[in-house]
Coordinates of C-alpha atoms in Angstrom, one line a residue:
Chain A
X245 CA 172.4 -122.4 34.6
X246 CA 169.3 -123.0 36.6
X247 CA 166.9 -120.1 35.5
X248 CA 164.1 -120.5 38.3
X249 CA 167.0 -119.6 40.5
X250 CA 168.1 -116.6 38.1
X251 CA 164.6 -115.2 37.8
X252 CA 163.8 -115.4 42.0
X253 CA 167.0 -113.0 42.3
X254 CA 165.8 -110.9 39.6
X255 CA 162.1 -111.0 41.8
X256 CA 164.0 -109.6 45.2
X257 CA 165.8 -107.5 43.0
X258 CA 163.0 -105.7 41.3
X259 CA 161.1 -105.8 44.3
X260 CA 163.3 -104.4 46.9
X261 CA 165.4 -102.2 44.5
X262 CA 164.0 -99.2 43.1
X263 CA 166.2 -98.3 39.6
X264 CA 168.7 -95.9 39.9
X265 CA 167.1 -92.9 37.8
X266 CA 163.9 -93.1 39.4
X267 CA 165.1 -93.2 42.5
X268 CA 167.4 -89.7 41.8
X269 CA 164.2 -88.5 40.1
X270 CA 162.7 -88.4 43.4
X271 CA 165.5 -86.9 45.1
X272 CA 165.5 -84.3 42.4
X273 CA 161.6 -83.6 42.8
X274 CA 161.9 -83.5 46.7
X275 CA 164.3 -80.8 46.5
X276 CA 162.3 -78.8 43.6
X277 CA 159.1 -78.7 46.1
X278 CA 158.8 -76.1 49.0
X279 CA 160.8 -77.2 51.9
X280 CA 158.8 -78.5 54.8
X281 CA 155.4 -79.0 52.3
X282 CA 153.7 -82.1 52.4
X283 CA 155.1 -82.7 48.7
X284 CA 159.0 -82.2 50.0
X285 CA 158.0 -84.9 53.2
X286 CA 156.6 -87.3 51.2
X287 CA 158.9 -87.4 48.3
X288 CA 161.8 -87.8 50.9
X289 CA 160.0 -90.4 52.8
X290 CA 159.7 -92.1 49.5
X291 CA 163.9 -92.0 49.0
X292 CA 164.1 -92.9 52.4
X293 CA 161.7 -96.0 51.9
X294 CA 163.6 -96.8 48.7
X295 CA 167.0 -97.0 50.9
X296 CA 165.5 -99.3 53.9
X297 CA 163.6 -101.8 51.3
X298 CA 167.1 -102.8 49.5
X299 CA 168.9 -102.9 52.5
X300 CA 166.4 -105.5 54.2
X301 CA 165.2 -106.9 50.8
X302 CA 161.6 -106.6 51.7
X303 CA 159.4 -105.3 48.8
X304 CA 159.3 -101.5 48.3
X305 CA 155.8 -101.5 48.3
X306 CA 153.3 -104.1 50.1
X307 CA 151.5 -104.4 46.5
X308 CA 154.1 -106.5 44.7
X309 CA 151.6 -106.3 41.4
X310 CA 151.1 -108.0 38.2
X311 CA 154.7 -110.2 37.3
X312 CA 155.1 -109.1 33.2
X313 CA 158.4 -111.0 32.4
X314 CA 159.0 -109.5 28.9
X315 CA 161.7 -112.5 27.3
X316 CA 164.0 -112.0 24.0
X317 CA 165.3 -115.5 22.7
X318 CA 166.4 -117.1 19.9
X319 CA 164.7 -118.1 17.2
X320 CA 163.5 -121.5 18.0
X321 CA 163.5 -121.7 21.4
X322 CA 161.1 -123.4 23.6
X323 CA 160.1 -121.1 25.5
X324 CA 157.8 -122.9 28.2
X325 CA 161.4 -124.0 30.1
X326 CA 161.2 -120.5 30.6
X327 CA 157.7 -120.4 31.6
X328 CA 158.0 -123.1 33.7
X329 CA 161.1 -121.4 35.4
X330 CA 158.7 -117.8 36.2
X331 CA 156.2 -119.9 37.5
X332 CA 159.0 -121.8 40.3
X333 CA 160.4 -118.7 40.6
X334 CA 157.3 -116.9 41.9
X335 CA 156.3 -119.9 44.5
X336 CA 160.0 -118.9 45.5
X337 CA 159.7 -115.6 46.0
X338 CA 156.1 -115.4 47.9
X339 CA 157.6 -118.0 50.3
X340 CA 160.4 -115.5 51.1
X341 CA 158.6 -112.7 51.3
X342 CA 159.4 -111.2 48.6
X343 CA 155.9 -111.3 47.1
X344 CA 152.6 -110.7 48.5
X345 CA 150.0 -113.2 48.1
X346 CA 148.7 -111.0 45.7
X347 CA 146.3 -113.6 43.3
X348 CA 142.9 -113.9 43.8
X349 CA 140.6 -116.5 42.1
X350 CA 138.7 -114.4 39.3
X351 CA 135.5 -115.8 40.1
X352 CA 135.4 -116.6 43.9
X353 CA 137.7 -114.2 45.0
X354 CA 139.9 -117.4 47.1
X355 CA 143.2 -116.5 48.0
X356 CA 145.7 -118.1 45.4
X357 CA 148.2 -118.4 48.4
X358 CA 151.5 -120.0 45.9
X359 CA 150.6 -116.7 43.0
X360 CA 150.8 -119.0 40.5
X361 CA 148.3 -120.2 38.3
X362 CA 146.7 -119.9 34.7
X363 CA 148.5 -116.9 33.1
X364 CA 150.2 -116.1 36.1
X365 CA 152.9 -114.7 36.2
X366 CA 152.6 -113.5 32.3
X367 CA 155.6 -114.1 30.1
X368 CA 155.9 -112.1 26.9
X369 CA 158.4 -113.5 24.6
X370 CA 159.9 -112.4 21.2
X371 CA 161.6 -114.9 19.0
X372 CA 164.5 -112.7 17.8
X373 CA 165.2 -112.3 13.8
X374 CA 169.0 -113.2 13.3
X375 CA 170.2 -109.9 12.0
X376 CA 173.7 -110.0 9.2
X377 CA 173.8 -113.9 9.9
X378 CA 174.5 -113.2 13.6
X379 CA 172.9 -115.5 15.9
X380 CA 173.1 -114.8 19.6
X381 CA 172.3 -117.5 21.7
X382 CA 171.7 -114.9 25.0
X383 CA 168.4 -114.8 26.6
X384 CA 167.4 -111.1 28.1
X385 CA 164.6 -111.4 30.3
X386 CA 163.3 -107.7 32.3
X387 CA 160.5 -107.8 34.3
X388 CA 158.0 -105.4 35.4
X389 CA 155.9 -105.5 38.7
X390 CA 153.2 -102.9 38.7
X391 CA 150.6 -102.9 41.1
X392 CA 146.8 -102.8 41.1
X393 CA 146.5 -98.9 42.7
X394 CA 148.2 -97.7 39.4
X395 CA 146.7 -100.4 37.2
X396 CA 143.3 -99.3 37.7
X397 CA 144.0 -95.6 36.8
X398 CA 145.6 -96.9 33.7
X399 CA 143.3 -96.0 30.7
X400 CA 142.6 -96.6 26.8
X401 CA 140.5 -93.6 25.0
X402 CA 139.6 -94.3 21.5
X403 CA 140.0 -91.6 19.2
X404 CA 138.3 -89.0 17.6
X405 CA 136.8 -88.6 21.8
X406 CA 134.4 -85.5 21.3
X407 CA 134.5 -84.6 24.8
X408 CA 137.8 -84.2 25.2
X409 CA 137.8 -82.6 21.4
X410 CA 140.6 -85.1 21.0
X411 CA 141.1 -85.8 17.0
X412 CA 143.3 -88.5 15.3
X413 CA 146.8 -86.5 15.2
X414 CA 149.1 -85.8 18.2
X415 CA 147.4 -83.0 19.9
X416 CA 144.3 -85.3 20.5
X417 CA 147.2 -88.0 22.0
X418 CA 148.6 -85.0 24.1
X419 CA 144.9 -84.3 25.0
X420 CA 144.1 -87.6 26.2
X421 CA 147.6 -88.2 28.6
X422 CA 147.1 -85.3 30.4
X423 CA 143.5 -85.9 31.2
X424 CA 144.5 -89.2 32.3
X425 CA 146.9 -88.3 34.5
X426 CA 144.3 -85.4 36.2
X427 CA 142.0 -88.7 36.4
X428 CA 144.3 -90.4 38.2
X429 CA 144.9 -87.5 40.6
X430 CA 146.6 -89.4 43.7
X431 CA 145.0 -92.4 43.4
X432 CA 147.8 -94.0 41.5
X433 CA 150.7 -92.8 44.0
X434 CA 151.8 -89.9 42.0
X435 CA 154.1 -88.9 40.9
X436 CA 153.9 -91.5 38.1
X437 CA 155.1 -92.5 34.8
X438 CA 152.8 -93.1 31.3
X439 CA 153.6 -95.7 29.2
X440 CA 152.1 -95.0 26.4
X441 CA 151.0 -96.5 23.1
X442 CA 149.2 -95.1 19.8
X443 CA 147.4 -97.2 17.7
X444 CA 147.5 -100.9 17.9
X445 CA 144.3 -102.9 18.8
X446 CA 143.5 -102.5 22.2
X447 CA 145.1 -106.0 23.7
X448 CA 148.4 -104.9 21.7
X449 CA 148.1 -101.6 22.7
X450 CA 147.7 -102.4 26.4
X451 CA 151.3 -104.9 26.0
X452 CA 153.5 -102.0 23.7
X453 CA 151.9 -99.2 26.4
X454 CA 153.5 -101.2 29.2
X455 CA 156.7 -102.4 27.9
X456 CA 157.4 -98.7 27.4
X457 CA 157.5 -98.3 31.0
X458 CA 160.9 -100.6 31.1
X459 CA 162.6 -97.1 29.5
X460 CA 165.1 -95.2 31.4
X461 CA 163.7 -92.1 32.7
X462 CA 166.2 -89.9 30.1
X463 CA 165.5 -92.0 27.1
X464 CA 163.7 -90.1 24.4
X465 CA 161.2 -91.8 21.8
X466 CA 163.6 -91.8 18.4
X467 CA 161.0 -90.3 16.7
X468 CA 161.5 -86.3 16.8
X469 CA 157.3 -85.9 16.8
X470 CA 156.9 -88.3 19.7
X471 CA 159.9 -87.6 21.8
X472 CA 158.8 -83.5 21.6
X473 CA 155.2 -85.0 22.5
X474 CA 156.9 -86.6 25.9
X475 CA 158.7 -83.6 26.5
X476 CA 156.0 -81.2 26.0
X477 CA 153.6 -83.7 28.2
X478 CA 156.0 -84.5 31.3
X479 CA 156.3 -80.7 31.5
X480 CA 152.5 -79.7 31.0
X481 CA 151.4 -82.8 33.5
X482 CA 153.6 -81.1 35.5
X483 CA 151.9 -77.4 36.3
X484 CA 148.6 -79.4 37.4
X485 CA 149.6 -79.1 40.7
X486 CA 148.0 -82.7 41.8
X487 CA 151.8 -83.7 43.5
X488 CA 152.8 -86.2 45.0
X489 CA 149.9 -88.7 46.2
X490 CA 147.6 -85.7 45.2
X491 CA 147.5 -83.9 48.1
X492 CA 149.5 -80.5 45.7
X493 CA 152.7 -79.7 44.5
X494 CA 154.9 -79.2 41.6
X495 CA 155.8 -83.1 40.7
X496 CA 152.9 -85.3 39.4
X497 CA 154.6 -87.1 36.7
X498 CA 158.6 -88.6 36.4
X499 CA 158.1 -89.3 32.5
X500 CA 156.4 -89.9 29.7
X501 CA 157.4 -92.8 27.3
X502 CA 155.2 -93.3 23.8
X503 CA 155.6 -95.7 20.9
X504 CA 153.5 -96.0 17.8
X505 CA 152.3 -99.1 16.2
X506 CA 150.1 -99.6 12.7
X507 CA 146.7 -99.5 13.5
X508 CA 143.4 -100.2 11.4
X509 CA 141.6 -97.7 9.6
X510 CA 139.0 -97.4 11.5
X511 CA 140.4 -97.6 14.9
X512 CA 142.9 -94.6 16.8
X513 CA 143.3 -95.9 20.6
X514 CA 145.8 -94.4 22.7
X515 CA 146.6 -96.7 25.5
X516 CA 147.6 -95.2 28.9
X517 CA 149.7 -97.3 31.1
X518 CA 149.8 -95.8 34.5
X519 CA 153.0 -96.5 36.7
X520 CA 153.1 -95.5 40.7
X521 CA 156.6 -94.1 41.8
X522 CA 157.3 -97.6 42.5
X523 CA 158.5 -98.3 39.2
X524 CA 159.7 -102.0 39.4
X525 CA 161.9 -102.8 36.3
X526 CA 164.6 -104.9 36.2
X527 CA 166.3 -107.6 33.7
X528 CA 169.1 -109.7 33.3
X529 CA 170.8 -111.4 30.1
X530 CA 172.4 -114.8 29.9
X531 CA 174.6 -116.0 27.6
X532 CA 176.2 -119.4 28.1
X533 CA 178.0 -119.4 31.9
X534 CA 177.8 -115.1 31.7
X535 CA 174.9 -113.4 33.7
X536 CA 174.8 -109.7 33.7
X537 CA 172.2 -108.5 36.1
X538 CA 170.6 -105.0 34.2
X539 CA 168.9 -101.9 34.7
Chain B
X64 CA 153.0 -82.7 65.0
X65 CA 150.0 -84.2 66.7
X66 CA 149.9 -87.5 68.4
X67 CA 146.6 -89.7 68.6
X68 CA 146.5 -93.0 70.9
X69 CA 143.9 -95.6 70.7
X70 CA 141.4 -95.8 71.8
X71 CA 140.7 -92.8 70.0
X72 CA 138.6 -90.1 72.0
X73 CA 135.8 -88.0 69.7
X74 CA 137.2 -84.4 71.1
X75 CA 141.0 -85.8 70.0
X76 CA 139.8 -86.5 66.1
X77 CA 137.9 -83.3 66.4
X78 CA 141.0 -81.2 67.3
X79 CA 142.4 -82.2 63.8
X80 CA 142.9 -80.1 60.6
X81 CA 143.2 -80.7 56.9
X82 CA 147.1 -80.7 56.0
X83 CA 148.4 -81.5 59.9
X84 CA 150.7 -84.0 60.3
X85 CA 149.6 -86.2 62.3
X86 CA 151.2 -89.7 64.5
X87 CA 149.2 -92.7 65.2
X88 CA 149.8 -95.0 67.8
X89 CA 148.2 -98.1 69.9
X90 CA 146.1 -100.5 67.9
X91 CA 144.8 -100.3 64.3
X92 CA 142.7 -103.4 62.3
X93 CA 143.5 -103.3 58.4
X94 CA 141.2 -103.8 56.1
X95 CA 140.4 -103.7 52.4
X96 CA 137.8 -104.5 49.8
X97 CA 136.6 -107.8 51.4
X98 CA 135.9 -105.8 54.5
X99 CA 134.2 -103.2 53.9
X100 CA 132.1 -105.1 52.0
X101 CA 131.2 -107.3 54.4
X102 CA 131.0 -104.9 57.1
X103 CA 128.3 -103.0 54.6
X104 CA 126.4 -106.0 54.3
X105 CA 126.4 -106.6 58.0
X106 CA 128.9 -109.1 58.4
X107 CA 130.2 -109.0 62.2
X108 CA 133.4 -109.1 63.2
X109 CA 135.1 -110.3 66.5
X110 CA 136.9 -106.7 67.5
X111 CA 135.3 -104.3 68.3
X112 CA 135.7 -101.2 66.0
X113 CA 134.2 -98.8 68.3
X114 CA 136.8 -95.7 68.7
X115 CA 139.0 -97.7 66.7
X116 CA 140.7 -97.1 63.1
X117 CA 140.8 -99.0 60.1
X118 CA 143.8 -99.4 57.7
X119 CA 143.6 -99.9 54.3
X120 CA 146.3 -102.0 53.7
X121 CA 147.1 -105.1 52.7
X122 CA 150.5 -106.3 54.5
X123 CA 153.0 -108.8 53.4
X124 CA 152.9 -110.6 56.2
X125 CA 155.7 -113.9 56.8
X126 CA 155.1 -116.7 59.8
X127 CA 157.6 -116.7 62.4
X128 CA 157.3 -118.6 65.3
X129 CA 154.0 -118.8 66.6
X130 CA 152.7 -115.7 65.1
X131 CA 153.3 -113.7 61.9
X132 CA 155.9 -111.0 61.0
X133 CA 155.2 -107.5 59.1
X134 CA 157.4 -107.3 56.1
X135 CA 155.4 -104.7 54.3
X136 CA 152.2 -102.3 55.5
X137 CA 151.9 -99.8 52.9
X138 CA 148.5 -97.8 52.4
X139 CA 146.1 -98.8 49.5
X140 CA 143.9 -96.8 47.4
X141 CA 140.8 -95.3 49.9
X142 CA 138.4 -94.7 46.8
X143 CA 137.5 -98.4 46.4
X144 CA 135.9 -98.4 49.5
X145 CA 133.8 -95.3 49.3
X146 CA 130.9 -97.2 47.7
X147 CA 130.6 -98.6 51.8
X148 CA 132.6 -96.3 54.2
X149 CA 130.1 -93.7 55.4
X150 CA 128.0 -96.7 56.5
X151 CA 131.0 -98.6 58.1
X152 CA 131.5 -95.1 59.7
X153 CA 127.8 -94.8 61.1
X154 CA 127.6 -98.3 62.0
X155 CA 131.0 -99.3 63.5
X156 CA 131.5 -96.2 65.6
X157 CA 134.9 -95.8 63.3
X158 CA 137.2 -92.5 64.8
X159 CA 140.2 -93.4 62.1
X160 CA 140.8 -94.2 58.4
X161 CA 144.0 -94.7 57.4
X162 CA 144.7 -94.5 53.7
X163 CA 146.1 -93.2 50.4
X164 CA 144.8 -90.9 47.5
X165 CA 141.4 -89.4 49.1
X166 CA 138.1 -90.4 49.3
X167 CA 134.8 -88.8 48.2
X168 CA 131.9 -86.3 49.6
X169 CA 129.9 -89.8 51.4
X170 CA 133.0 -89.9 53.4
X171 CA 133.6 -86.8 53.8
X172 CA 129.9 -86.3 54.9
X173 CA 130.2 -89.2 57.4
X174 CA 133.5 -87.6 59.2
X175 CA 132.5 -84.9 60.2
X176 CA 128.4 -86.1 61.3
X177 CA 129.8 -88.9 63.1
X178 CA 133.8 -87.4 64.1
X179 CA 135.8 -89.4 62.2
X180 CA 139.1 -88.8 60.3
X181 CA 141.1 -89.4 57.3
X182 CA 144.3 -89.9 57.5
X183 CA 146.8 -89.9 54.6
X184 CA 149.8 -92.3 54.8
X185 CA 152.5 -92.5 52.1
X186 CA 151.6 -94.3 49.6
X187 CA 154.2 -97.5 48.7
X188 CA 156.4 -96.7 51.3
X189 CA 155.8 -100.5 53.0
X190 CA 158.9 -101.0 54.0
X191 CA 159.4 -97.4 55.8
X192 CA 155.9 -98.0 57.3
X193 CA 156.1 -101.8 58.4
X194 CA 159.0 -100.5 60.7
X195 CA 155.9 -98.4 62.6
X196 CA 154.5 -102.2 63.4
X197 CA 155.6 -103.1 66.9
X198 CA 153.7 -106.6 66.9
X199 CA 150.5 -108.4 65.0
X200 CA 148.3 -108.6 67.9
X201 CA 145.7 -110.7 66.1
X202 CA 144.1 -111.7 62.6
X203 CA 140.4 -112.5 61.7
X204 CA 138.8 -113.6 58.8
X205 CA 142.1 -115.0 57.4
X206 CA 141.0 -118.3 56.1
X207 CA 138.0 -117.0 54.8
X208 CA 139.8 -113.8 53.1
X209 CA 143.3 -115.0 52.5
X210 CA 146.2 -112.8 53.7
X211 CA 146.5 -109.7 52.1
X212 CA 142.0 -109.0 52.6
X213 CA 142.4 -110.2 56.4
X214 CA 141.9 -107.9 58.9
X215 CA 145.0 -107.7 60.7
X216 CA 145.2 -106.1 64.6
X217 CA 148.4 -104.5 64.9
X218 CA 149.8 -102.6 67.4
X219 CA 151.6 -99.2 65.6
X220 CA 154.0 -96.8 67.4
X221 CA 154.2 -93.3 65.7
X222 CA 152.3 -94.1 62.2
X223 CA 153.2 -91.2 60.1
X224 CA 149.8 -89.0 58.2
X225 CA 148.6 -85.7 57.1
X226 CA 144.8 -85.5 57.8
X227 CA 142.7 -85.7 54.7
X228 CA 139.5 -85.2 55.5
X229 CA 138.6 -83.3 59.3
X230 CA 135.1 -83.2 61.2
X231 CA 134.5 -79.8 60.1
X232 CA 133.9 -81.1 56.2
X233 CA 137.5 -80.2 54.3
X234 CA 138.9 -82.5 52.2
X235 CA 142.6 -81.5 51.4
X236 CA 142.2 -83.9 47.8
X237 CA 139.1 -82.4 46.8
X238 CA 140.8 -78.4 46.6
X239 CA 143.1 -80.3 44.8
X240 CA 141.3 -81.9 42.6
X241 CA 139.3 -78.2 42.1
X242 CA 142.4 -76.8 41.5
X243 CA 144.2 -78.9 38.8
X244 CA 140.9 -79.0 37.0
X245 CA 141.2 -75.4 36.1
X246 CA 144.8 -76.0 35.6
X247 CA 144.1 -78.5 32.6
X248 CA 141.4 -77.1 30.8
X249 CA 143.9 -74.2 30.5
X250 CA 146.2 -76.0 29.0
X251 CA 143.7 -77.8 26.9
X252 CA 142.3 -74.6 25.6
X253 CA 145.9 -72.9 24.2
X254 CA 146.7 -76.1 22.3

């Protein structure tokens, strides 16, 4: 099994494939807006986009983003075979064209022409726990690719927020995602999807907010409080009218996905993780000789 | 549906409205932060920009043969650049910015004292929009900038927009932005 291989298919895959649900999403909004508005002709031209990308493998959109691999292996594994494998992987896929050279140096602003380099692309990884004495020896990789538009409209608000008179329970959350996603208007490419996180410390908060955004559009937080919370925010976000790219209409956001972590005392942040449209997510599991591409 | 051609006259981006769709055609030059940072700080470039449009867009461009193919050319966020755009505007003689997600009153200011527009493209759709690029007519700046911040000449047939900002001073994002304002501090009031 040679994973740097695995992991450049799952790159043209996430890249030139937009998921299933999002994709009928936008069909589903497209119809919902007035026929012949500037909401309905984008939101087509979006589906329509979504089609030619897979068929030529090019990337859906020209910013290919930030690479998150999120890993589950066993316990004990070394994981910087995996690392190693991203980082090949990536050179791979920005010779092809499946990547944009999209890394700049931090501090002299140099093109980084291969996109690899120190923490780049970042790898998450969570040693599993063998539960009832079963130990799997799969490894399930997904990865994310969400680009710097959205990124930047992406937002952490530490609560109690007096202006926003947004207190430490669930109506000051529900307070802060929808003034984030009026913030973000179109600058994001709305219509988007939160990823969201309460409590944590900000770095962890920031990691959990993201790795919600690899949930299906139709799964529901199993908490009753926080899956009414994403229901009642999706539809709210909703009547803002900013639409699609912010230029008005009836679809801003295609979901809202929040987790809960402990937090400290002193410390309430809730940790925005703006998606575009573009929602890049894919993963794939291998166990011995079996891959099973996902998502 | 309007057409526009380059070069592009002042009476032709003065005929255009907020919320008209709009087709572009002949050459366009992208360019993105590096640029219009330079450009601000009165770097000089080797095209001239006069009557021209910029992009804001950072391809995904792959060599082939002799010269370089466009895989992707979606738009990229405008608002970055409003910190230098009204100058660019004044300076450069700009008719055209092609973008995504608005820009602010500088801009907006700029357009319609000097007869410029904004043009909205759709935002992520690279691959639907790369198929508007006949040919890369040029680059500039590319070692210095690297790929993506280059500025990139290509030649565009039939560039699909909806004007953003006009010359007479409307800005389709801020009525928007007006409106879903009042919007959400209703709903933040019956909490």
């Amino acid at each position: 099994m040679i994973w740097s291989e695995i992991l450049a298919e799952l790159i043209r895959r996430a890249t030139s494939d937009l998921p299933a649900d999002v994709e009928a999403a936008l069909r589903t909004a497209a119809a919902s807006e007035q026929p012949q508005s500037q909401a309905a002709l984008f939101l087509t031209a979006l589906t329509e986009n979504a089609a030619l990308a897979r068929k030529k493998s090019v990337p859906m959109c020209q910013d290919t983003g930030t690479l998150n691999f999120f890993w589950s292996v066993p316990r004990g594994t070394d994981e910087s075979v995996f690392e190693q494998a991203a980082r090949a992987a990536t050179e791979r896929a920005t010779r092809e064209g499946w990547l944009r050279r999209n890394t700049l140096d931090g501090l002299t602003g140099r093109s980084i022409d291969s996109n690899v380099a120190e923490g780049c692309p970042v790898c998450h990884f969570e040693q599993r726990s063998e539960s009832g004495g079963q130990r799997s020896e799969a490894v399930e990789v997904w990865l994310l690719q969400k680009g710097g538009g959205c990124e930047n409209m992406s937002r952490q608000f530490s609560l109690p927020d007096d202006s926003l008179l947004a207190g430490r329970d669930l109506e000051g959350v529900r307070r802060c995602l929808l003034q984030a996603v009026w913030e973000a208007q179109g600058y994001g490419c709305a219509p988007g999807i939160l990823g969201v996180c309460v409590g944590a410390d900000r770095a962890e908060g920031f990691r959990v907010a993201k790795r919600q955004l690899l949930r299906t559009l139709d799964d529901s937080a199993a908490e009753p409080a926080l899956a009414e919370l994403e229901r009642r925010v999706l539809a709210e976000a909703n009547l803002l009218g900013v639409g699609p790219m912010g230029t008005g209409g009836n679809t801003t956001l295609l979901g809202v996905k929040v987790a809960a972590r402990p937090r400290l005392p002193a410390s309430y942040f809730v940790t925005v993780a703006y998606m575009c449209w573009a929602c890049r997510r894919r993963g794939v599991r291998v166990c011995g000789d079996k891959v099973e591409w996902l998502g | 549906m309007r057409e526009i051609v380059y070069p592009f006259s002042e009476a032709a981006v003065r005929d255009l409205c907020v919320g008209e769709a709009v087709r572009v055609s002949g050459l366009i030059f992208t360019g993105r932060d590096r640029l219009h940072k330079y450009l601000a700080e009165g770097g000089a470039v080797p095209v001239a920009l006069r009557d021209g449009g910029i992009y804001h867009c950072g391809p995904v461009v792959v060599p082939e043969g002799a010269g370089w193919r466009v895989v992707a050319a979606g738009p990229t966020t405008s608002v970055r650049e409003e910190p230098y755009m009204a100058k660019v505007i004044a300076e450069h003689g700009l008719r055209v910015i092609i973008g995504k997600g608005g820009m602010g009153a500088a801009t907006r200011t700029a357009c319609q004292k000097y007869g410029c527009v904004y043009l909205q493209a759709a935002g992520g759709a690279a691959a639907l929009l790369a198929q508007r690029v006949r040919r890369v007519a040029g680059v500039c700046l590319l070692e210095e900038f690297g790929a993506t911040e280059a500025l990139w000449q290509l030649e565009v047939e039939g560039l699909e927009t909806v004007v953003g900002l006009d010359t007479c001073g409307a800005s389709l994002f801020e009525e928007v932005q007006a409106a879903s304002g009042a919007v959400l501090q209703r709903l933040l009031t019956s909490s």
